[in-house]
Amino acid sequence: MKRIGGLNRVKAMSSLDRFLIISVVLLASVFPVELFPNTGPVPRGGDGQFSGKQGQVVVVTVPDLKDATSVKGQFLGRTVTLFPNPAAGGTGYIGLLGIDLQDEPGAHELTIDAQLGERARHFSYQVLVVKEKFAVEHLKLPKDKVDLDEKAAARWKAEQEQVRKALAEESAMRLWQAGFIEPVHGKRTGIFGSVRIMNGQPRNPHNGEDIGAPMGTDVMASNDGVVRLVVDHIFSGRGIFVDHGLGLYSMYFHLSDVLVNEGDLVRAGQVIGKVGATGRATGPHLHWGMKVNGARVNPYALLELPFPQNPSAARPMLAAPAIPAQTDSAVTAVGSDTR
Ligand SMILES: [Zn+2]
């Protein structure tokens, strides 16, 4: 960490590019993986060291391990549950490590503890968090849309607590399978991780992607899971939280219609709601978010996962959803939220 701290000072003096070049030169010998940010969106993992950009998901594998009763990792205070790797012939474990969009760039330790009956095994890995260059968005909105009065602020706080509680419990069973689905095909109108400056005031970074689509467009579940929470919240409007197991959650906000109830089992591709503009939204769009063990990650990172298919757990093929015609006049380009 100390070495990275030194590099951060270099960064402060010069450009991000220079920082990355110096990082690569110094760290290439330590991390036998590709560190250049332009080598593609998929973070590379290996049997030793891992790296990923802020907001990405890293596939963590532990080889030569079998018949464990539990395999759990710890990374920056978050717990990662691993499961038998379907591609490793029963002798390895695999898990998804989310890099939060605000995790500190640099090298951090990932510890993994496996329980094999009475025996315990401990593993330690280095994970290099690579800085992502997030966009800055300036939004100008009516004052009452940005500043919350006392009553609204109290409501917002209670809603946040409700979500925190609902998502605090990690379902022990993995319901998701390889092959995540984009819930709506449309134009991305709000970029994940972007720093939002509203009426000159910096706000929390945007923790999902906004997909502009006409009002009433079908919203599909991104993967198999259980509907954990259905809400009507001040910012997110009508929203659905789906629990995919092992700490993975997907979120669908600003819906005009919700077609599922809490506790429902949903399949990947199932229509669970309709695009709307409820809550604080400038137009119809879906705010799609993903959390991996508490880390806010880019939902599109899940679509790009190099995750091995499990042939024994294949699910029926779902018909490819039709891509709606681009009708820009039908507000596909203006929807985004104002959180
Ligand atoms: Zn959004």
Coordinates of C-alpha atoms and ligand atoms in Angstrom, one line a residue:
M1 CA 0.0 0.0 0.0
K2 CA 2.8 2.4 0.8
R3 CA 4.2 2.1 -2.7
I4 CA 0.8 2.9 -4.2
G5 CA 0.5 5.9 -1.9
G6 CA 3.7 7.2 -3.4
L7 CA 2.3 6.7 -6.8
N8 CA -0.8 8.6 -5.9
R9 CA 1.4 11.6 -5.2
V10 CA 2.9 11.2 -8.7
K11 CA -0.6 11.2 -10.1
A12 CA -1.5 14.4 -8.3
M13 CA 1.4 16.1 -10.1
S14 CA 0.8 14.8 -13.6
S15 CA -1.8 13.1 -15.8
L16 CA -3.7 9.9 -15.2
D17 CA -1.9 8.3 -18.1
R18 CA 1.5 9.0 -16.6
F19 CA 0.3 7.5 -13.4
L20 CA -0.8 4.3 -15.1
I21 CA 2.4 4.0 -17.1
I22 CA 4.5 4.3 -14.0
S23 CA 2.2 1.9 -12.2
V24 CA 2.6 -0.7 -14.9
V25 CA 6.3 -0.4 -15.0
L26 CA 6.6 -0.8 -11.2
L27 CA 4.0 -3.4 -10.7
A28 CA 4.2 -5.6 -13.8
S29 CA 6.8 -7.8 -12.1
V30 CA 4.6 -8.1 -9.0
F31 CA 1.3 -8.8 -10.8
P32 CA 1.5 -11.3 -13.6
V33 CA -1.6 -10.0 -15.3
E34 CA -2.4 -7.3 -17.7
L35 CA -2.7 -3.9 -16.1
F36 CA -3.2 -1.6 -19.1
P37 CA -6.7 -0.1 -18.8
N38 CA -7.3 -0.4 -22.6
T39 CA -6.9 -4.1 -22.9
G40 CA -10.7 -4.6 -22.8
P41 CA -13.5 -4.4 -20.2
V42 CA -12.9 -7.8 -18.6
P43 CA -10.6 -7.8 -15.6
R44 CA -8.1 -10.5 -15.7
G45 CA -7.7 -13.0 -12.9
G46 CA -5.1 -15.7 -12.3
D47 CA -4.2 -18.3 -9.8
G48 CA -2.2 -15.9 -7.7
Q49 CA -3.0 -12.2 -8.3
F50 CA -6.0 -10.4 -9.5
S51 CA -6.7 -7.0 -10.8
G52 CA -9.7 -5.0 -11.8
K53 CA -10.9 -1.4 -12.3
Q54 CA -13.1 0.5 -10.0
G55 CA -16.7 -0.7 -10.6
Q56 CA -15.7 -3.9 -12.2
V57 CA -16.2 -7.5 -11.2
V58 CA -13.2 -9.9 -10.8
V59 CA -13.6 -13.6 -11.1
V60 CA -11.5 -15.1 -8.2
T61 CA -10.5 -18.8 -8.4
V62 CA -8.8 -21.0 -5.8
P63 CA -7.4 -24.1 -7.4
D64 CA -6.6 -27.4 -5.7
L65 CA -9.4 -27.2 -3.1
K66 CA -12.3 -29.6 -2.8
D67 CA -15.0 -30.8 -0.4
A68 CA -14.9 -27.7 1.7
T69 CA -17.8 -26.9 3.9
S70 CA -17.3 -23.2 3.5
V71 CA -15.0 -21.0 1.5
K72 CA -15.2 -17.3 2.3
G73 CA -13.0 -14.4 1.4
Q74 CA -12.5 -11.0 3.0
F75 CA -11.7 -7.9 0.9
L76 CA -11.8 -4.4 2.2
G77 CA -14.2 -5.4 5.0
R78 CA -16.6 -7.2 2.6
T79 CA -17.3 -10.9 2.6
V80 CA -17.0 -12.9 -0.7
T81 CA -18.6 -16.4 -0.8
L82 CA -16.9 -18.9 -3.1
F83 CA -18.5 -22.0 -4.5
P84 CA -17.2 -25.1 -6.4
N85 CA -15.9 -24.1 -9.8
P86 CA -18.0 -25.9 -12.4
A87 CA -15.2 -25.8 -14.8
A88 CA -12.5 -27.2 -12.5
G89 CA -13.7 -30.8 -12.3
G90 CA -14.5 -30.6 -8.6
T91 CA -11.1 -29.4 -7.5
G92 CA -11.4 -25.7 -7.3
Y93 CA -13.5 -22.9 -6.0
I94 CA -14.7 -19.7 -7.7
G95 CA -16.3 -16.4 -6.7
L96 CA -17.2 -12.9 -7.8
L97 CA -15.3 -10.1 -6.2
G98 CA -16.9 -6.7 -6.8
I99 CA -14.6 -3.7 -6.8
D100 CA -16.7 -0.8 -5.5
L101 CA -16.6 2.3 -7.7
Q102 CA -15.0 4.2 -4.8
D103 CA -12.5 1.5 -3.6
E104 CA -9.1 3.1 -3.2
P105 CA -6.8 2.4 -6.2
G106 CA -3.8 0.3 -5.3
A107 CA -3.0 -3.2 -4.0
H108 CA -5.2 -4.7 -1.3
E109 CA -5.2 -8.1 0.3
L110 CA -7.9 -10.7 -0.3
T111 CA -7.8 -13.4 2.3
I112 CA -9.7 -16.6 1.7
D113 CA -10.5 -19.1 4.5
A114 CA -11.7 -22.6 3.6
Q115 CA -13.2 -25.0 6.2
L116 CA -12.7 -28.6 5.4
G117 CA -14.4 -30.4 8.3
E118 CA -12.0 -29.9 11.2
R119 CA -9.3 -28.6 9.0
A120 CA -8.9 -25.0 7.9
R121 CA -6.9 -23.6 5.0
H122 CA -5.9 -20.0 4.5
F123 CA -5.1 -18.2 1.3
S124 CA -3.8 -14.7 0.7
Y125 CA -4.0 -12.9 -2.7
Q126 CA -3.1 -9.4 -3.9
V127 CA -5.8 -7.6 -5.7
L128 CA -4.8 -4.5 -7.7
V129 CA -7.6 -1.9 -7.9
V130 CA -7.0 0.1 -11.0
K131 CA -8.4 3.7 -11.1
E132 CA -11.3 4.2 -13.5
K133 CA -11.7 7.6 -15.1
F134 CA -15.4 8.4 -14.5
A135 CA -17.2 11.0 -16.4
V136 CA -18.4 14.3 -14.8
E137 CA -22.0 15.3 -15.5
H138 CA -23.4 18.7 -14.9
L139 CA -27.1 18.8 -14.3
K140 CA -29.2 21.9 -13.9
L141 CA -32.5 21.3 -12.2
P142 CA -35.2 23.2 -10.4
K143 CA -34.1 23.9 -6.8
D144 CA -36.9 21.8 -5.2
K145 CA -35.8 18.8 -7.3
V146 CA -32.4 18.9 -5.8
D147 CA -32.7 20.0 -2.2
L148 CA -34.8 17.9 0.1
D149 CA -36.9 19.5 2.8
E150 CA -36.8 18.1 6.3
K151 CA -39.7 15.7 5.8
A152 CA -38.3 14.4 2.5
A153 CA -34.8 14.0 4.0
A154 CA -36.3 11.9 6.8
R155 CA -38.2 9.8 4.4
W156 CA -35.1 9.3 2.3
K157 CA -33.0 8.2 5.3
A158 CA -35.7 5.7 6.4
E159 CA -35.8 4.3 2.8
Q160 CA -32.0 3.9 2.7
E161 CA -32.2 2.0 6.0
Q162 CA -35.0 -0.3 4.6
V163 CA -32.8 -1.2 1.7
R164 CA -29.7 -1.7 3.8
K165 CA -31.6 -4.1 6.1
A166 CA -33.1 -6.0 3.2
L167 CA -29.7 -6.4 1.5
A168 CA -27.7 -7.1 4.6
E169 CA -28.6 -10.8 4.6
E170 CA -26.7 -12.9 2.1
S171 CA -28.7 -15.8 0.6
A172 CA -26.5 -18.8 1.0
M173 CA -27.6 -20.4 -2.3
R174 CA -26.4 -19.2 -5.6
L175 CA -29.4 -18.7 -7.9
W176 CA -27.6 -16.8 -10.7
Q177 CA -26.0 -18.7 -13.6
A178 CA -23.5 -17.7 -16.3
G179 CA -25.1 -15.5 -18.8
F180 CA -26.5 -12.2 -17.5
I181 CA -29.1 -10.3 -19.5
E182 CA -29.4 -6.6 -20.2
P183 CA -32.9 -5.8 -18.8
V184 CA -33.8 -3.3 -21.4
H185 CA -32.3 -2.6 -24.8
G186 CA -32.1 1.2 -25.2
K187 CA -29.7 4.1 -25.2
R188 CA -27.5 4.5 -22.2
T189 CA -28.4 8.0 -20.9
G190 CA -26.7 8.0 -17.5
I191 CA -23.2 6.6 -17.1
F192 CA -22.2 4.4 -14.3
G193 CA -19.8 6.0 -11.8
S194 CA -20.2 9.5 -13.2
V195 CA -19.7 12.3 -10.7
R196 CA -22.9 14.4 -10.8
I197 CA -22.8 18.1 -10.1
M198 CA -26.3 19.4 -9.6
N199 CA -26.8 23.1 -9.7
G200 CA -23.1 23.4 -8.9
Q201 CA -23.1 21.0 -6.0
P202 CA -21.3 17.6 -6.2
R203 CA -23.5 14.6 -5.4
N204 CA -22.9 10.9 -4.9
P205 CA -21.5 9.1 -7.9
H206 CA -24.1 7.5 -10.1
N207 CA -24.3 3.9 -8.9
G208 CA -25.9 2.3 -11.9
E209 CA -26.6 2.7 -15.6
D210 CA -29.6 4.6 -17.0
I211 CA -31.1 3.1 -20.1
G212 CA -33.5 5.3 -21.9
A213 CA -36.5 3.5 -23.4
P214 CA -40.1 4.4 -24.2
M215 CA -42.6 4.4 -21.4
G216 CA -44.0 0.9 -20.8
T217 CA -41.1 -1.0 -22.3
D218 CA -40.6 -4.5 -20.7
V219 CA -38.0 -4.7 -18.0
M220 CA -36.5 -8.2 -17.7
A221 CA -34.7 -9.8 -14.7
S222 CA -31.0 -9.9 -15.4
N223 CA -30.6 -13.4 -14.0
D224 CA -32.4 -16.0 -11.9
G225 CA -33.2 -14.9 -8.4
V226 CA -35.8 -14.0 -5.7
V227 CA -37.5 -10.7 -5.4
R228 CA -36.2 -9.4 -2.1
L229 CA -37.9 -6.0 -2.1
V230 CA -40.4 -3.9 -4.0
V231 CA -40.4 -0.2 -3.2
D232 CA -41.8 3.1 -4.0
H233 CA -39.1 5.5 -3.0
I234 CA -38.5 9.2 -3.2
F235 CA -35.5 9.0 -5.6
S236 CA -35.8 5.5 -7.1
G237 CA -39.6 5.6 -7.6
R238 CA -41.1 2.2 -8.1
G239 CA -38.3 -0.3 -7.8
I240 CA -37.4 -3.9 -7.6
F241 CA -34.5 -5.5 -5.8
V242 CA -33.7 -9.1 -6.9
D243 CA -31.5 -11.3 -4.8
H244 CA -29.4 -13.6 -7.0
G245 CA -27.7 -15.3 -4.0
L246 CA -24.2 -15.2 -2.5
G247 CA -24.4 -11.5 -2.1
L248 CA -25.3 -10.5 -5.6
Y249 CA -28.3 -8.1 -6.1
S250 CA -29.7 -6.3 -9.1
M251 CA -31.9 -3.2 -8.9
Y252 CA -34.5 -1.8 -11.4
F253 CA -35.8 1.7 -10.7
H254 CA -38.2 4.4 -11.9
L255 CA -40.7 1.7 -13.1
S256 CA -44.2 2.6 -14.2
D257 CA -45.4 -0.9 -13.4
V258 CA -44.2 -3.7 -11.1
L259 CA -45.3 -7.2 -12.1
V260 CA -43.8 -9.2 -9.3
N261 CA -44.2 -9.5 -5.5
E262 CA -41.6 -9.9 -2.8
G263 CA -40.6 -13.5 -2.4
D264 CA -41.3 -14.4 -6.1
L265 CA -38.8 -16.5 -7.9
V266 CA -37.8 -15.0 -11.2
R267 CA -35.9 -16.4 -14.1
A268 CA -33.4 -14.5 -16.3
G269 CA -35.3 -12.7 -19.1
Q270 CA -38.6 -12.8 -17.2
V271 CA -40.5 -9.5 -17.6
I272 CA -40.7 -8.1 -14.0
G273 CA -41.8 -4.5 -14.7
K274 CA -42.2 -1.7 -17.2
V275 CA -40.1 1.3 -17.9
G276 CA -41.3 4.5 -16.3
A277 CA -40.3 7.8 -14.8
T278 CA -41.3 7.4 -11.2
G279 CA -39.2 9.0 -8.5
R280 CA -36.7 11.6 -9.4
A281 CA -36.4 11.1 -13.2
T282 CA -36.1 13.5 -16.0
G283 CA -37.9 11.1 -18.4
P284 CA -38.7 7.4 -18.9
H285 CA -35.7 5.2 -18.4
L286 CA -34.5 2.2 -16.4
H287 CA -31.9 2.8 -13.7
W288 CA -30.2 -0.6 -13.6
G289 CA -27.8 -1.3 -10.7
M290 CA -25.8 -4.2 -9.4
K291 CA -24.3 -4.9 -6.0
V292 CA -21.7 -7.6 -5.4
N293 CA -21.1 -8.3 -1.7
G294 CA -22.0 -4.7 -1.0
A295 CA -19.7 -3.2 -3.7
R296 CA -21.5 -1.0 -6.3
V297 CA -20.4 -2.3 -9.6
N298 CA -21.2 -1.5 -13.2
P299 CA -24.1 -3.8 -14.2
Y300 CA -22.6 -4.2 -17.6
A301 CA -19.5 -5.8 -16.0
L302 CA -21.7 -8.8 -15.2
L303 CA -22.5 -9.2 -18.9
E304 CA -18.9 -9.3 -19.8
L305 CA -17.8 -11.9 -17.2
P306 CA -15.6 -14.7 -18.5
F307 CA -17.5 -17.1 -16.4
P308 CA -17.4 -20.8 -17.3
Q309 CA -20.7 -22.3 -18.3
N310 CA -21.9 -25.2 -16.2
P311 CA -23.3 -27.7 -18.7
S312 CA -25.1 -29.7 -16.0
A313 CA -27.1 -26.6 -14.9
A314 CA -28.1 -25.3 -18.4
R315 CA -31.4 -23.5 -18.4
P316 CA -33.7 -23.5 -21.3
M317 CA -32.8 -21.0 -24.0
L318 CA -34.9 -17.9 -23.8
A319 CA -36.0 -16.2 -27.0
A320 CA -33.8 -13.2 -27.8
P321 CA -35.8 -10.1 -26.9
A322 CA -36.7 -7.8 -29.8
I323 CA -34.7 -4.6 -29.9
P324 CA -37.2 -1.7 -29.9
A325 CA -36.9 0.6 -32.9
Q326 CA -34.9 3.8 -32.2
T327 CA -37.5 6.4 -31.8
D328 CA -35.6 9.3 -30.4
S329 CA -38.6 11.5 -30.4
A330 CA -40.2 9.1 -27.9
V331 CA -38.0 10.3 -25.1
T332 CA -35.4 7.6 -25.5
A333 CA -32.6 10.1 -25.2
V334 CA -33.7 12.3 -22.3
G335 CA -34.4 9.9 -19.4
S336 CA -32.0 9.9 -16.6
D337 CA -32.3 10.3 -12.8
T338 CA -31.5 13.2 -10.6
R339 CA -30.1 11.5 -7.6
Ligands
ZN1 ZN -29.6 6.2 -12.7

